[in-house]
Amino acid sequence: VADQQQTIPSAEREEFGGFEDDASDVDQDDSDSNTSTPEAPGHGVASELAIKSALLCVLSNVSVDPSVLLDGLHTLIGQLVAAVTQLTAQMAENNEYLQSVASTSGEQGDAMQGDDDSASMALGLFTPKDGRLYWGAYHQLFPLVSLLGSALKLEASAAFHAPPRLVAEKLMDSWCLILDRVLPAHSTNPLLVESMFKAADALKFVTTTSRGGEAPSAAIKQKVAAALSLQQLEHLVPMLEHNLTSIQPSLRLWTLQLLSLFEQPLMKPADKSATQEPCTIVEMGIALESTAGGMETYKDRMNHLRRMAVIASSGRVPEIFHNVFPYLALGQYSLNFSYIWPD
């Protein structure tokens, strides 16, 4: 796998306009001290990504004016979204499957139902010639998308300390931009999904809390409510539900937590006289994934699964969540041997 791993081409460095000021100084210092050593392809971009990731880690642990931090992060997120969008489109030019995913945007769930071989090849699961695992096109962008997730996560964290009106506008803009242009093609990136959850959680907080006598405008509140509506949930579930089969427990949990922040559909009534109630299968999934996997908690996890199985077999689960339980149950197969294979 290491031999086949690709790096982001150095030719794409112009897409990172906001990175050039400080990264160029580092590159110049490197060239002065190592004039005899040629730079490897993509080394400059990799250095820029590492520098930006380190800066985000530092900013998350120091005291910075929240308003200034939000302005800088909002600009950085815009640059990263533009870079990821263009690179994703370039990689899809010669691949029909990737083109279909990019063109359908939010309808990725329908695109996923295409030919399994073409999907596996496009997403980098194997090569038809020799059957070897390799890093495909979208895996090549994993570091860049992860950096975008880190930036959004930090912006969401700063939202709890900045003026609500400023936070709501900038964070809402970043969240919608990533949802529309990045998430459809990179919905399996754990850090991106986590950051989308934290940003949505921060948006709900700032639009329901007044601090310092200032509150978001009614228009922003309506925009946030529309973004987390049942209609948007129906758009998002096909995009994310496959994450519930992941071998990564954190990805399964963050996916469920993100879905739980949206308006939940109603359960189908047991009979005509019964009152309708919100579906709780996502909350049950969160309780399951929040329980640590291991010998001591095995029975607890099984109890959560049995409760979900009862709800799923009742025929009352709304159509939008029909795949939640079977996919989540399939994901549990990665846990039973975790105490034998801790890594």
mmCIF file of C-alpha atoms in Angstrom:
data_model
loop_
_atom_site.group_PDB
_atom_site.id
_atom_site.type_symbol
_atom_site.label_atom_id
_atom_site.label_comp_id
_atom_site.label_asym_id
_atom_site.label_seq_id
_atom_site.Cartn_x
_atom_site.Cartn_y
_atom_site.Cartn_z
ATOM 1 C CA VAL A 1 0.000 0.000 0.000
ATOM 2 C CA ALA A 2 2.801 2.419 0.913
ATOM 3 C CA ASP A 3 4.411 1.875 -2.487
ATOM 4 C CA GLN A 4 1.177 2.790 -4.264
ATOM 5 C CA GLN A 5 0.267 5.781 -2.096
ATOM 6 C CA GLN A 6 -0.045 9.051 -3.963
ATOM 7 C CA THR A 7 0.493 12.632 -2.845
ATOM 8 C CA ILE A 8 -1.317 15.799 -3.812
ATOM 9 C CA PRO A 9 0.430 17.095 -6.956
ATOM 10 C CA SER A 10 2.648 20.107 -6.368
ATOM 11 C CA ALA A 11 1.200 21.616 -9.544
ATOM 12 C CA GLU A 12 -1.976 22.347 -7.601
ATOM 13 C CA ARG A 13 -0.282 24.690 -5.146
ATOM 14 C CA GLU A 14 -1.967 27.730 -6.662
ATOM 15 C CA GLU A 15 -5.225 26.480 -5.126
ATOM 16 C CA PHE A 16 -3.839 27.179 -1.666
ATOM 17 C CA GLY A 17 -3.475 30.918 -2.070
ATOM 18 C CA GLY A 18 -4.072 31.560 1.601
ATOM 19 C CA PHE A 19 -1.240 29.228 2.573
ATOM 20 C CA GLU A 20 1.525 30.869 0.593
ATOM 21 C CA ASP A 21 2.604 33.689 2.933
ATOM 22 C CA ASP A 22 4.098 31.565 5.690
ATOM 23 C CA ALA A 23 4.670 28.369 3.744
ATOM 24 C CA SER A 24 6.862 30.159 1.210
ATOM 25 C CA ASP A 25 9.203 31.261 3.988
ATOM 26 C CA VAL A 26 9.552 27.702 5.175
ATOM 27 C CA ASP A 27 10.227 26.490 1.642
ATOM 28 C CA GLN A 28 12.863 29.234 1.198
ATOM 29 C CA ASP A 29 14.614 28.261 4.423
ATOM 30 C CA ASP A 30 14.613 24.632 3.354
ATOM 31 C CA SER A 31 16.102 25.527 -0.022
ATOM 32 C CA ASP A 32 18.859 27.587 1.592
ATOM 33 C CA SER A 33 19.946 24.854 3.979
ATOM 34 C CA ASN A 34 19.481 21.916 1.610
ATOM 35 C CA THR A 35 20.362 23.277 -1.809
ATOM 36 C CA SER A 36 21.750 19.949 -2.931
ATOM 37 C CA THR A 37 18.671 17.929 -2.074
ATOM 38 C CA PRO A 38 15.905 17.968 -4.714
ATOM 39 C CA GLU A 39 12.394 18.408 -3.358
ATOM 40 C CA ALA A 40 10.164 15.368 -3.717
ATOM 41 C CA PRO A 41 6.933 15.767 -5.729
ATOM 42 C CA GLY A 42 4.187 17.147 -3.529
ATOM 43 C CA HIS A 43 6.583 17.840 -0.658
ATOM 44 C CA GLY A 44 5.743 21.548 -0.580
ATOM 45 C CA VAL A 45 2.005 20.949 -0.371
ATOM 46 C CA ALA A 46 2.483 18.277 2.295
ATOM 47 C CA SER A 47 4.547 20.761 4.312
ATOM 48 C CA GLU A 48 1.826 23.386 4.003
ATOM 49 C CA LEU A 49 -0.827 20.941 5.208
ATOM 50 C CA ALA A 50 1.328 19.950 8.177
ATOM 51 C CA ILE A 51 1.950 23.587 9.083
ATOM 52 C CA LYS A 52 -1.720 24.498 8.904
ATOM 53 C CA SER A 53 -2.712 21.450 10.956
ATOM 54 C CA ALA A 54 -0.161 22.392 13.615
ATOM 55 C CA LEU A 55 -1.429 25.984 13.680
ATOM 56 C CA LEU A 56 -5.005 24.816 14.195
ATOM 57 C CA CYS A 57 -3.868 22.628 17.101
ATOM 58 C CA VAL A 58 -2.074 25.608 18.673
ATOM 59 C CA LEU A 59 -5.060 27.935 18.185
ATOM 60 C CA SER A 60 -7.343 25.451 19.907
ATOM 61 C CA ASN A 61 -5.210 25.667 23.067
ATOM 62 C CA VAL A 62 -4.440 29.390 23.363
ATOM 63 C CA SER A 63 -6.522 32.454 24.155
ATOM 64 C CA VAL A 64 -7.482 34.321 20.985
ATOM 65 C CA ASP A 65 -10.128 36.970 20.344
ATOM 66 C CA PRO A 66 -13.091 34.808 19.149
ATOM 67 C CA SER A 67 -14.174 37.373 16.546
ATOM 68 C CA VAL A 68 -10.698 37.542 15.011
ATOM 69 C CA LEU A 69 -10.371 33.758 15.106
ATOM 70 C CA LEU A 70 -13.734 33.285 13.398
ATOM 71 C CA ASP A 71 -12.803 35.703 10.603
ATOM 72 C CA GLY A 72 -9.554 33.866 9.917
ATOM 73 C CA LEU A 73 -11.127 30.417 10.073
ATOM 74 C CA HIS A 74 -13.977 31.455 7.803
ATOM 75 C CA THR A 75 -11.481 32.603 5.177
ATOM 76 C CA LEU A 76 -9.400 29.436 5.523
ATOM 77 C CA ILE A 77 -12.482 27.213 5.214
ATOM 78 C CA GLY A 78 -13.508 29.014 2.035
ATOM 79 C CA GLN A 79 -10.058 28.420 0.527
ATOM 80 C CA LEU A 80 -10.055 24.760 1.517
ATOM 81 C CA VAL A 81 -13.538 24.148 0.137
ATOM 82 C CA ALA A 82 -12.524 25.719 -3.178
ATOM 83 C CA ALA A 83 -9.375 23.565 -3.327
ATOM 84 C CA VAL A 84 -11.158 20.314 -2.418
ATOM 85 C CA THR A 85 -13.980 21.012 -4.871
ATOM 86 C CA GLN A 86 -11.636 21.695 -7.784
ATOM 87 C CA LEU A 87 -9.337 18.749 -7.057
ATOM 88 C CA THR A 88 -12.322 16.423 -6.678
ATOM 89 C CA ALA A 89 -13.706 17.576 -10.032
ATOM 90 C CA GLN A 90 -10.313 17.122 -11.694
ATOM 91 C CA MET A 91 -10.005 13.578 -10.369
ATOM 92 C CA ALA A 92 -13.506 12.758 -11.595
ATOM 93 C CA GLU A 93 -12.868 13.908 -15.174
ATOM 94 C CA ASN A 94 -11.680 10.512 -16.394
ATOM 95 C CA ASN A 95 -13.859 8.331 -14.161
ATOM 96 C CA GLU A 96 -17.556 7.828 -14.891
ATOM 97 C CA TYR A 97 -18.388 6.748 -11.351
ATOM 98 C CA LEU A 98 -16.730 9.763 -9.754
ATOM 99 C CA GLN A 99 -18.460 11.996 -12.291
ATOM 100 C CA SER A 100 -21.836 10.587 -11.295
ATOM 101 C CA VAL A 101 -21.118 11.173 -7.600
ATOM 102 C CA ALA A 102 -19.955 14.732 -8.227
ATOM 103 C CA SER A 103 -22.876 15.596 -10.504
ATOM 104 C CA THR A 104 -25.583 14.149 -8.244
ATOM 105 C CA SER A 105 -24.198 16.003 -5.168
ATOM 106 C CA GLY A 106 -26.805 15.320 -2.490
ATOM 107 C CA GLU A 107 -28.174 12.336 -4.421
ATOM 108 C CA GLN A 108 -25.029 10.330 -3.716
ATOM 109 C CA GLY A 109 -27.105 7.551 -2.216
ATOM 110 C CA ASP A 110 -28.584 6.837 -5.654
ATOM 111 C CA ALA A 111 -25.147 6.935 -7.263
ATOM 112 C CA MET A 112 -23.861 4.458 -4.687
ATOM 113 C CA GLN A 113 -26.321 1.895 -6.000
ATOM 114 C CA GLY A 114 -24.426 1.601 -9.271
ATOM 115 C CA ASP A 115 -21.979 -1.081 -10.329
ATOM 116 C CA ASP A 116 -20.063 -2.347 -7.280
ATOM 117 C CA ASP A 117 -16.843 -2.939 -9.215
ATOM 118 C CA SER A 118 -16.728 0.580 -10.663
ATOM 119 C CA ALA A 119 -17.497 2.045 -7.238
ATOM 120 C CA SER A 120 -14.765 0.030 -5.548
ATOM 121 C CA MET A 121 -12.215 0.942 -8.189
ATOM 122 C CA ALA A 122 -13.080 4.634 -8.098
ATOM 123 C CA LEU A 123 -12.960 4.877 -4.330
ATOM 124 C CA GLY A 124 -9.652 3.060 -4.125
ATOM 125 C CA LEU A 125 -10.686 -0.289 -2.654
ATOM 126 C CA PHE A 126 -8.799 -2.461 -5.149
ATOM 127 C CA THR A 127 -7.355 -2.575 -8.663
ATOM 128 C CA PRO A 128 -9.015 -4.989 -11.123
ATOM 129 C CA LYS A 129 -5.660 -5.979 -12.633
ATOM 130 C CA ASP A 130 -3.940 -7.474 -9.602
ATOM 131 C CA GLY A 131 -6.525 -7.185 -6.821
ATOM 132 C CA ARG A 132 -4.117 -5.267 -4.587
ATOM 133 C CA LEU A 133 -5.295 -2.593 -2.207
ATOM 134 C CA TYR A 134 -4.246 0.916 -3.125
ATOM 135 C CA TRP A 135 -5.005 4.566 -2.348
ATOM 136 C CA GLY A 136 -7.536 5.842 -4.862
ATOM 137 C CA ALA A 137 -8.297 9.365 -5.975
ATOM 138 C CA TYR A 138 -10.419 10.437 -3.033
ATOM 139 C CA HIS A 139 -8.060 8.865 -0.511
ATOM 140 C CA GLN A 140 -5.410 11.112 -2.000
ATOM 141 C CA LEU A 141 -7.382 14.105 -0.706
ATOM 142 C CA PHE A 142 -7.851 12.658 2.779
ATOM 143 C CA PRO A 143 -5.265 14.974 4.456
ATOM 144 C CA LEU A 144 -6.736 18.061 2.815
ATOM 145 C CA VAL A 145 -10.322 17.142 3.738
ATOM 146 C CA SER A 146 -9.198 16.323 7.276
ATOM 147 C CA LEU A 147 -7.611 19.774 7.530
ATOM 148 C CA LEU A 148 -10.935 21.255 6.450
ATOM 149 C CA GLY A 149 -12.645 19.234 9.178
ATOM 150 C CA SER A 150 -10.172 20.519 11.771
ATOM 151 C CA ALA A 151 -10.825 24.116 10.726
ATOM 152 C CA LEU A 152 -14.599 23.706 10.946
ATOM 153 C CA LYS A 153 -14.288 21.954 14.306
ATOM 154 C CA LEU A 154 -12.249 24.862 15.689
ATOM 155 C CA GLU A 155 -14.748 27.354 14.277
ATOM 156 C CA ALA A 156 -17.558 25.470 16.031
ATOM 157 C CA SER A 157 -15.597 25.539 19.295
ATOM 158 C CA ALA A 158 -15.030 29.298 19.014
ATOM 159 C CA ALA A 159 -18.747 29.781 18.430
ATOM 160 C CA PHE A 160 -19.494 29.228 22.111
ATOM 161 C CA HIS A 161 -17.450 32.314 23.071
ATOM 162 C CA ALA A 162 -18.074 34.780 20.224
ATOM 163 C CA PRO A 163 -21.025 37.164 19.690
ATOM 164 C CA PRO A 164 -24.052 35.046 18.676
ATOM 165 C CA ARG A 165 -24.943 37.140 15.615
ATOM 166 C CA LEU A 166 -21.423 36.931 14.145
ATOM 167 C CA VAL A 167 -21.145 33.237 14.941
ATOM 168 C CA ALA A 168 -24.466 32.266 13.436
ATOM 169 C CA GLU A 169 -23.782 33.968 10.122
ATOM 170 C CA LYS A 170 -20.222 32.748 9.581
ATOM 171 C CA LEU A 171 -20.684 29.230 10.960
ATOM 172 C CA MET A 172 -23.905 28.746 9.032
ATOM 173 C CA ASP A 173 -22.161 29.817 5.837
ATOM 174 C CA SER A 174 -19.275 27.380 6.404
ATOM 175 C CA TRP A 175 -21.592 24.514 7.341
ATOM 176 C CA CYS A 176 -23.807 24.922 4.256
ATOM 177 C CA LEU A 177 -20.789 25.324 1.969
ATOM 178 C CA ILE A 178 -19.250 22.037 3.132
ATOM 179 C CA LEU A 179 -22.598 20.247 3.127
ATOM 180 C CA ASP A 180 -23.269 21.185 -0.488
ATOM 181 C CA ARG A 181 -19.808 20.995 -2.042
ATOM 182 C CA VAL A 182 -17.576 18.652 -0.026
ATOM 183 C CA LEU A 183 -19.570 16.177 2.059
ATOM 184 C CA PRO A 184 -21.251 14.332 -0.877
ATOM 185 C CA ALA A 185 -17.899 13.065 -2.164
ATOM 186 C CA HIS A 186 -16.064 12.814 1.190
ATOM 187 C CA SER A 187 -18.764 11.601 3.565
ATOM 188 C CA THR A 188 -16.577 8.806 4.984
ATOM 189 C CA ASN A 189 -13.919 11.151 6.381
ATOM 190 C CA PRO A 190 -14.278 10.792 10.179
ATOM 191 C CA LEU A 191 -12.919 14.236 11.035
ATOM 192 C CA LEU A 192 -15.192 15.924 8.502
ATOM 193 C CA VAL A 193 -18.285 14.136 9.865
ATOM 194 C CA GLU A 194 -17.297 14.978 13.450
ATOM 195 C CA SER A 195 -16.810 18.637 12.556
ATOM 196 C CA MET A 196 -20.197 18.774 10.805
ATOM 197 C CA PHE A 197 -21.816 17.394 13.962
ATOM 198 C CA LYS A 198 -20.051 19.890 16.222
ATOM 199 C CA ALA A 199 -20.872 22.788 13.904
ATOM 200 C CA ALA A 200 -24.556 21.847 13.779
ATOM 201 C CA ASP A 201 -24.594 21.492 17.559
ATOM 202 C CA ALA A 202 -22.996 24.948 17.923
ATOM 203 C CA LEU A 203 -25.541 26.432 15.522
ATOM 204 C CA LYS A 204 -28.414 25.092 17.608
ATOM 205 C CA PHE A 205 -26.775 26.504 20.725
ATOM 206 C CA VAL A 206 -26.137 30.042 19.444
ATOM 207 C CA THR A 207 -29.625 30.348 17.934
ATOM 208 C CA THR A 208 -31.330 29.391 21.182
ATOM 209 C CA THR A 209 -29.095 31.278 23.627
ATOM 210 C CA SER A 210 -28.716 35.027 24.188
ATOM 211 C CA ARG A 211 -25.408 36.335 25.526
ATOM 212 C CA GLY A 212 -24.520 39.921 26.308
ATOM 213 C CA GLY A 213 -27.936 41.150 25.229
ATOM 214 C CA GLU A 214 -27.238 40.100 21.618
ATOM 215 C CA ALA A 215 -29.086 37.385 19.721
ATOM 216 C CA PRO A 216 -29.020 36.157 16.110
ATOM 217 C CA SER A 217 -31.531 37.721 13.759
ATOM 218 C CA ALA A 218 -34.837 36.037 13.017
ATOM 219 C CA ALA A 219 -33.657 35.393 9.452
ATOM 220 C CA ILE A 220 -30.604 33.458 10.676
ATOM 221 C CA LYS A 221 -32.742 31.453 13.097
ATOM 222 C CA GLN A 222 -35.079 30.516 10.267
ATOM 223 C CA LYS A 223 -32.122 29.559 8.074
ATOM 224 C CA VAL A 224 -30.684 27.280 10.771
ATOM 225 C CA ALA A 225 -34.097 25.708 11.363
ATOM 226 C CA ALA A 226 -34.457 25.048 7.627
ATOM 227 C CA ALA A 227 -30.936 23.583 7.443
ATOM 228 C CA LEU A 228 -31.784 21.108 10.230
ATOM 229 C CA SER A 229 -35.285 20.312 8.989
ATOM 230 C CA LEU A 230 -36.773 16.936 8.156
ATOM 231 C CA GLN A 231 -36.468 17.753 4.465
ATOM 232 C CA GLN A 232 -32.712 18.227 4.818
ATOM 233 C CA LEU A 233 -32.472 15.026 6.856
ATOM 234 C CA GLU A 234 -34.023 13.123 3.952
ATOM 235 C CA HIS A 235 -31.323 14.631 1.752
ATOM 236 C CA LEU A 236 -28.517 13.717 4.162
ATOM 237 C CA VAL A 237 -29.386 10.157 5.250
ATOM 238 C CA PRO A 238 -28.583 8.465 1.889
ATOM 239 C CA MET A 239 -25.258 10.291 1.928
ATOM 240 C CA LEU A 240 -24.212 9.128 5.406
ATOM 241 C CA GLU A 241 -26.019 5.879 6.213
ATOM 242 C CA HIS A 242 -23.222 3.706 4.798
ATOM 243 C CA ASN A 243 -20.959 5.076 7.556
ATOM 244 C CA LEU A 244 -22.951 2.957 10.009
ATOM 245 C CA THR A 245 -21.248 -0.160 8.613
ATOM 246 C CA SER A 246 -17.773 1.316 9.190
ATOM 247 C CA ILE A 247 -15.183 -0.533 11.249
ATOM 248 C CA GLN A 248 -14.480 2.778 13.009
ATOM 249 C CA PRO A 249 -16.759 3.147 16.071
ATOM 250 C CA SER A 250 -16.126 6.893 16.198
ATOM 251 C CA LEU A 251 -17.386 7.361 12.619
ATOM 252 C CA ARG A 252 -20.552 5.423 13.396
ATOM 253 C CA LEU A 253 -21.169 7.488 16.541
ATOM 254 C CA TRP A 254 -20.508 10.874 14.914
ATOM 255 C CA THR A 255 -22.765 9.966 12.005
ATOM 256 C CA LEU A 256 -25.615 9.098 14.378
ATOM 257 C CA GLN A 257 -25.022 12.210 16.458
ATOM 258 C CA LEU A 258 -25.137 14.395 13.351
ATOM 259 C CA LEU A 259 -28.398 12.796 12.208
ATOM 260 C CA SER A 260 -29.913 13.245 15.673
ATOM 261 C CA LEU A 261 -29.605 17.043 15.479
ATOM 262 C CA PHE A 262 -32.114 17.219 12.641
ATOM 263 C CA GLU A 263 -35.879 17.205 13.006
ATOM 264 C CA GLN A 264 -36.793 13.546 13.484
ATOM 265 C CA PRO A 265 -39.527 11.798 11.472
ATOM 266 C CA LEU A 266 -42.578 10.340 13.184
ATOM 267 C CA MET A 267 -43.051 6.656 13.856
ATOM 268 C CA LYS A 268 -45.785 4.956 11.877
ATOM 269 C CA PRO A 269 -48.850 4.616 14.139
ATOM 270 C CA ALA A 270 -49.569 1.142 15.536
ATOM 271 C CA ASP A 271 -53.270 1.695 14.833
ATOM 272 C CA LYS A 272 -55.519 4.505 13.691
ATOM 273 C CA SER A 273 -56.272 5.695 17.225
ATOM 274 C CA ALA A 274 -52.625 5.805 18.352
ATOM 275 C CA THR A 275 -50.850 9.143 18.627
ATOM 276 C CA GLN A 276 -47.728 9.590 16.538
ATOM 277 C CA GLU A 277 -44.365 9.986 18.250
ATOM 278 C CA PRO A 278 -40.865 10.875 17.006
ATOM 279 C CA CYS A 279 -38.712 7.959 15.876
ATOM 280 C CA THR A 280 -36.077 7.078 18.485
ATOM 281 C CA ILE A 281 -34.011 4.536 16.577
ATOM 282 C CA VAL A 282 -31.165 7.031 16.042
ATOM 283 C CA GLU A 283 -31.096 7.815 19.776
ATOM 284 C CA MET A 284 -30.955 4.080 20.472
ATOM 285 C CA GLY A 285 -28.024 3.810 18.083
ATOM 286 C CA ILE A 286 -26.217 6.598 19.936
ATOM 287 C CA ALA A 287 -26.760 4.762 23.232
ATOM 288 C CA LEU A 288 -25.322 1.625 21.616
ATOM 289 C CA GLU A 289 -22.235 3.307 20.160
ATOM 290 C CA SER A 290 -21.648 5.314 23.346
ATOM 291 C CA THR A 291 -21.216 2.046 25.234
ATOM 292 C CA ALA A 292 -17.576 0.995 25.100
ATOM 293 C CA GLY A 293 -16.851 -2.261 23.301
ATOM 294 C CA GLY A 294 -15.311 -5.013 25.379
ATOM 295 C CA MET A 295 -15.971 -8.120 27.423
ATOM 296 C CA GLU A 296 -17.372 -6.130 30.375
ATOM 297 C CA THR A 297 -19.937 -4.241 28.275
ATOM 298 C CA TYR A 298 -20.799 -6.971 25.776
ATOM 299 C CA LYS A 299 -24.194 -7.693 27.378
ATOM 300 C CA ASP A 300 -25.039 -3.988 27.545
ATOM 301 C CA ARG A 301 -24.378 -3.608 23.846
ATOM 302 C CA MET A 302 -26.459 -6.682 23.085
ATOM 303 C CA ASN A 303 -29.358 -5.243 25.093
ATOM 304 C CA HIS A 304 -29.210 -2.043 23.042
ATOM 305 C CA LEU A 305 -29.188 -4.088 19.844
ATOM 306 C CA ARG A 306 -32.186 -6.140 20.979
ATOM 307 C CA ARG A 307 -34.180 -2.983 21.738
ATOM 308 C CA MET A 308 -33.360 -1.638 18.303
ATOM 309 C CA ALA A 309 -34.324 -4.970 16.727
ATOM 310 C CA VAL A 310 -37.749 -4.823 18.394
ATOM 311 C CA ILE A 311 -38.374 -1.323 17.015
ATOM 312 C CA ALA A 312 -37.031 -2.221 13.571
ATOM 313 C CA SER A 313 -39.206 -5.367 13.324
ATOM 314 C CA SER A 314 -42.357 -3.557 14.436
ATOM 315 C CA GLY A 315 -42.903 -2.091 10.980
ATOM 316 C CA ARG A 316 -43.251 1.392 12.468
ATOM 317 C CA VAL A 317 -39.825 2.778 11.557
ATOM 318 C CA PRO A 318 -40.194 5.511 8.904
ATOM 319 C CA GLU A 319 -38.844 4.799 5.452
ATOM 320 C CA ILE A 320 -35.972 7.255 5.838
ATOM 321 C CA PHE A 321 -34.466 5.185 8.696
ATOM 322 C CA HIS A 322 -35.105 1.690 7.323
ATOM 323 C CA ASN A 323 -31.386 1.016 6.849
ATOM 324 C CA VAL A 324 -30.199 2.371 10.199
ATOM 325 C CA PHE A 325 -30.575 -0.820 12.221
ATOM 326 C CA PRO A 326 -29.310 -3.370 9.632
ATOM 327 C CA TYR A 327 -26.316 -1.198 8.746
ATOM 328 C CA LEU A 328 -25.487 -0.533 12.392
ATOM 329 C CA ALA A 329 -25.866 -4.227 13.228
ATOM 330 C CA LEU A 330 -23.447 -5.058 10.415
ATOM 331 C CA GLY A 331 -20.951 -2.572 11.844
ATOM 332 C CA GLN A 332 -20.942 -4.452 15.156
ATOM 333 C CA TYR A 333 -19.036 -7.330 13.546
ATOM 334 C CA SER A 334 -15.902 -5.200 13.826
ATOM 335 C CA LEU A 335 -16.143 -5.170 17.639
ATOM 336 C CA ASN A 336 -16.277 -8.752 18.845
ATOM 337 C CA PHE A 337 -12.569 -9.350 18.419
ATOM 338 C CA SER A 338 -11.398 -5.933 19.546
ATOM 339 C CA TYR A 339 -10.052 -7.354 22.808
ATOM 340 C CA ILE A 340 -7.910 -9.786 20.802
ATOM 341 C CA TRP A 341 -6.855 -7.292 18.145
ATOM 342 C CA PRO A 342 -6.641 -3.966 20.025
ATOM 343 C CA ASP A 343 -5.188 -2.197 16.999
#
